[in-house]
């Protein structure tokens, strides 16, 4: 899957892909490290029978906090597995929407990394989440 379209949101976006999440993945995402954000163009394959983004797709997308705030090695040698992920689903993004997660690094300890994020389409809040990752840095 390749999306030549850049995010319809101002920012210094760099294209990447979510991989190794099993047989299903959210695919292409864009990261703006300077603003601690990442985004996804919601596609039909991310949506359920009602045409709204599937909760599992939203959770997989929101499990990406770490890619923005944790400096990972290219070879994945310092991968930071998820310990806990909590998602509040507030409104459903639709196919064609640019879903943008604004991430905040809350705290880093010797063994854990705490983050939170708000996911929006434009100014509309779609979801909020918080995550704990194992600190392998």
CSV table of C-alpha atoms in Angstrom, one decimal:
chain,number,residue,atom,x,y,z
A,1,UNK,CA,0.0,0.0,0.0
A,2,UNK,CA,1.5,3.3,-1.0
A,3,UNK,CA,0.0,6.7,-0.4
A,4,UNK,CA,1.6,9.5,-2.5
A,5,UNK,CA,-0.7,12.0,-0.9
A,6,UNK,CA,0.9,14.0,1.9
A,7,UNK,CA,-1.1,14.7,5.1
A,8,UNK,CA,-3.6,17.5,4.7
A,9,UNK,CA,-2.2,19.0,8.0
A,10,UNK,CA,0.6,21.4,8.3
A,11,UNK,CA,3.8,19.9,9.6
A,12,UNK,CA,7.2,18.4,8.9
A,13,UNK,CA,5.9,14.9,7.9
A,14,UNK,CA,8.0,11.9,7.2
A,15,UNK,CA,6.4,8.7,5.8
A,16,UNK,CA,6.8,5.4,7.4
A,17,UNK,CA,4.9,2.1,7.8
A,18,UNK,CA,3.6,0.2,10.8
A,19,UNK,CA,4.8,-3.4,10.3
A,20,UNK,CA,5.2,-6.6,12.3
A,21,UNK,CA,1.8,-6.3,14.0
A,22,UNK,CA,0.6,-9.6,12.6
A,23,UNK,CA,-1.4,-10.3,9.5
A,24,UNK,CA,-3.3,-7.0,9.7
A,25,UNK,CA,-1.7,-3.6,10.0
A,26,UNK,CA,-2.7,0.0,9.7
A,27,UNK,CA,0.0,0.4,7.0
A,28,UNK,CA,1.3,3.8,6.0
A,29,UNK,CA,1.6,6.5,8.6
A,30,UNK,CA,3.3,9.9,8.7
A,31,UNK,CA,5.4,11.2,11.6
A,32,UNK,CA,6.1,14.8,12.6
A,33,UNK,CA,8.8,14.3,15.3
A,34,UNK,CA,9.2,18.1,15.9
A,35,UNK,CA,5.6,18.4,17.0
A,36,UNK,CA,5.3,14.9,18.6
A,37,UNK,CA,2.5,13.9,16.2
A,38,UNK,CA,1.7,11.1,13.8
A,39,UNK,CA,-1.1,10.6,11.4
A,40,UNK,CA,-2.9,8.2,9.2
A,41,UNK,CA,-5.2,8.6,6.2
A,42,UNK,CA,-8.2,6.5,7.2
A,43,UNK,CA,-8.9,4.0,4.4
A,44,UNK,CA,-11.9,1.7,3.7
A,45,UNK,CA,-9.8,-1.3,5.0
A,46,UNK,CA,-9.6,0.5,8.4
A,47,UNK,CA,-13.4,0.7,8.6
A,48,UNK,CA,-16.1,-1.5,9.9
A,49,UNK,CA,-19.5,-2.4,8.3
A,50,UNK,CA,-20.9,1.1,9.2
A,51,UNK,CA,-18.1,2.9,7.4
A,52,UNK,CA,-16.4,4.1,10.6
A,53,UNK,CA,-12.9,3.3,11.7
A,54,UNK,CA,-12.9,0.0,13.4
A,55,UNK,CA,-12.0,0.1,17.1
A,56,UNK,CA,-9.2,-2.4,16.6
A,57,UNK,CA,-7.7,-0.3,13.9
A,58,UNK,CA,-7.9,2.8,16.1
A,59,UNK,CA,-6.2,0.9,19.0
A,60,UNK,CA,-3.4,-0.4,16.7
A,61,UNK,CA,-2.9,3.2,15.4
A,62,UNK,CA,-2.8,4.6,19.0
A,63,UNK,CA,-0.4,1.9,20.1
A,64,UNK,CA,2.1,4.0,18.1
A,65,UNK,CA,2.8,6.7,20.7
A,66,UNK,CA,6.3,5.3,21.1
A,67,UNK,CA,7.4,5.9,17.5
A,68,UNK,CA,7.1,9.7,18.1
A,69,UNK,CA,8.7,10.1,21.5
A,70,UNK,CA,11.1,7.2,21.9
A,71,UNK,CA,14.3,7.2,19.8
A,72,UNK,CA,14.3,3.6,18.4
A,73,UNK,CA,17.2,2.0,16.6
A,74,UNK,CA,16.7,1.1,12.9
A,75,UNK,CA,17.3,-2.6,13.7
A,76,UNK,CA,14.7,-2.6,16.5
A,77,UNK,CA,17.3,-3.7,19.0
A,78,UNK,CA,15.8,-1.4,21.6
A,79,UNK,CA,12.2,-2.2,20.9
A,80,UNK,CA,9.9,-1.0,23.7
A,81,UNK,CA,7.0,-3.4,24.1
A,82,UNK,CA,3.6,-2.2,25.3
A,83,UNK,CA,2.8,-3.0,28.9
A,84,UNK,CA,-0.6,-1.2,28.9
A,85,UNK,CA,-2.7,0.7,26.4
A,86,UNK,CA,-6.0,2.4,27.3
A,87,UNK,CA,-8.2,3.9,24.6
A,88,UNK,CA,-11.4,6.0,25.0
A,89,UNK,CA,-13.3,5.9,21.7
A,90,UNK,CA,-15.1,9.3,21.5
A,91,UNK,CA,-16.1,9.6,17.9
A,92,UNK,CA,-15.6,7.6,14.7
A,93,UNK,CA,-13.2,8.8,12.0
A,94,UNK,CA,-14.5,7.9,8.5
A,95,UNK,CA,-12.7,6.8,5.4
A,96,UNK,CA,-10.9,9.8,3.8
A,97,UNK,CA,-10.2,11.5,7.2
A,98,UNK,CA,-6.7,12.4,8.3
A,99,UNK,CA,-6.5,11.1,11.9
A,100,UNK,CA,-3.7,12.9,13.8
A,101,UNK,CA,-2.4,11.8,17.2
A,102,UNK,CA,-0.7,14.4,19.4
A,103,UNK,CA,1.6,12.6,21.8
A,104,UNK,CA,2.9,13.7,25.1
A,105,UNK,CA,5.8,12.0,27.0
A,106,UNK,CA,4.6,12.0,30.6
A,107,UNK,CA,7.4,10.3,32.4
A,108,UNK,CA,10.4,8.0,31.8
A,109,UNK,CA,11.7,5.7,34.5
A,110,UNK,CA,14.5,3.1,34.5
A,111,UNK,CA,12.0,0.4,33.5
A,112,UNK,CA,9.0,2.2,32.0
A,113,UNK,CA,7.9,4.9,29.6
A,114,UNK,CA,4.5,6.7,30.1
A,115,UNK,CA,2.7,8.5,27.3
A,116,UNK,CA,-0.7,9.9,26.4
A,117,UNK,CA,-2.3,11.1,23.2
A,118,UNK,CA,-5.3,12.8,21.8
A,119,UNK,CA,-6.4,11.7,18.3
A,120,UNK,CA,-8.2,14.3,16.2
A,121,UNK,CA,-9.7,14.8,12.8
A,122,UNK,CA,-9.3,18.6,12.3
A,123,UNK,CA,-10.4,20.1,15.6
A,124,UNK,CA,-12.7,17.2,16.5
A,125,UNK,CA,-11.4,14.8,19.1
A,126,UNK,CA,-11.9,11.1,18.0
A,127,UNK,CA,-10.1,9.3,20.8
A,128,UNK,CA,-7.8,9.7,23.8
A,129,UNK,CA,-5.3,7.2,25.0
A,130,UNK,CA,-2.5,6.5,27.4
A,131,UNK,CA,0.2,3.9,27.2
A,132,UNK,CA,3.0,2.3,29.3
A,133,UNK,CA,5.9,0.8,27.5
A,134,UNK,CA,8.9,-1.2,28.8
A,135,UNK,CA,12.0,1.0,28.7
A,136,UNK,CA,14.7,-0.8,26.8
A,137,UNK,CA,16.7,2.3,26.0
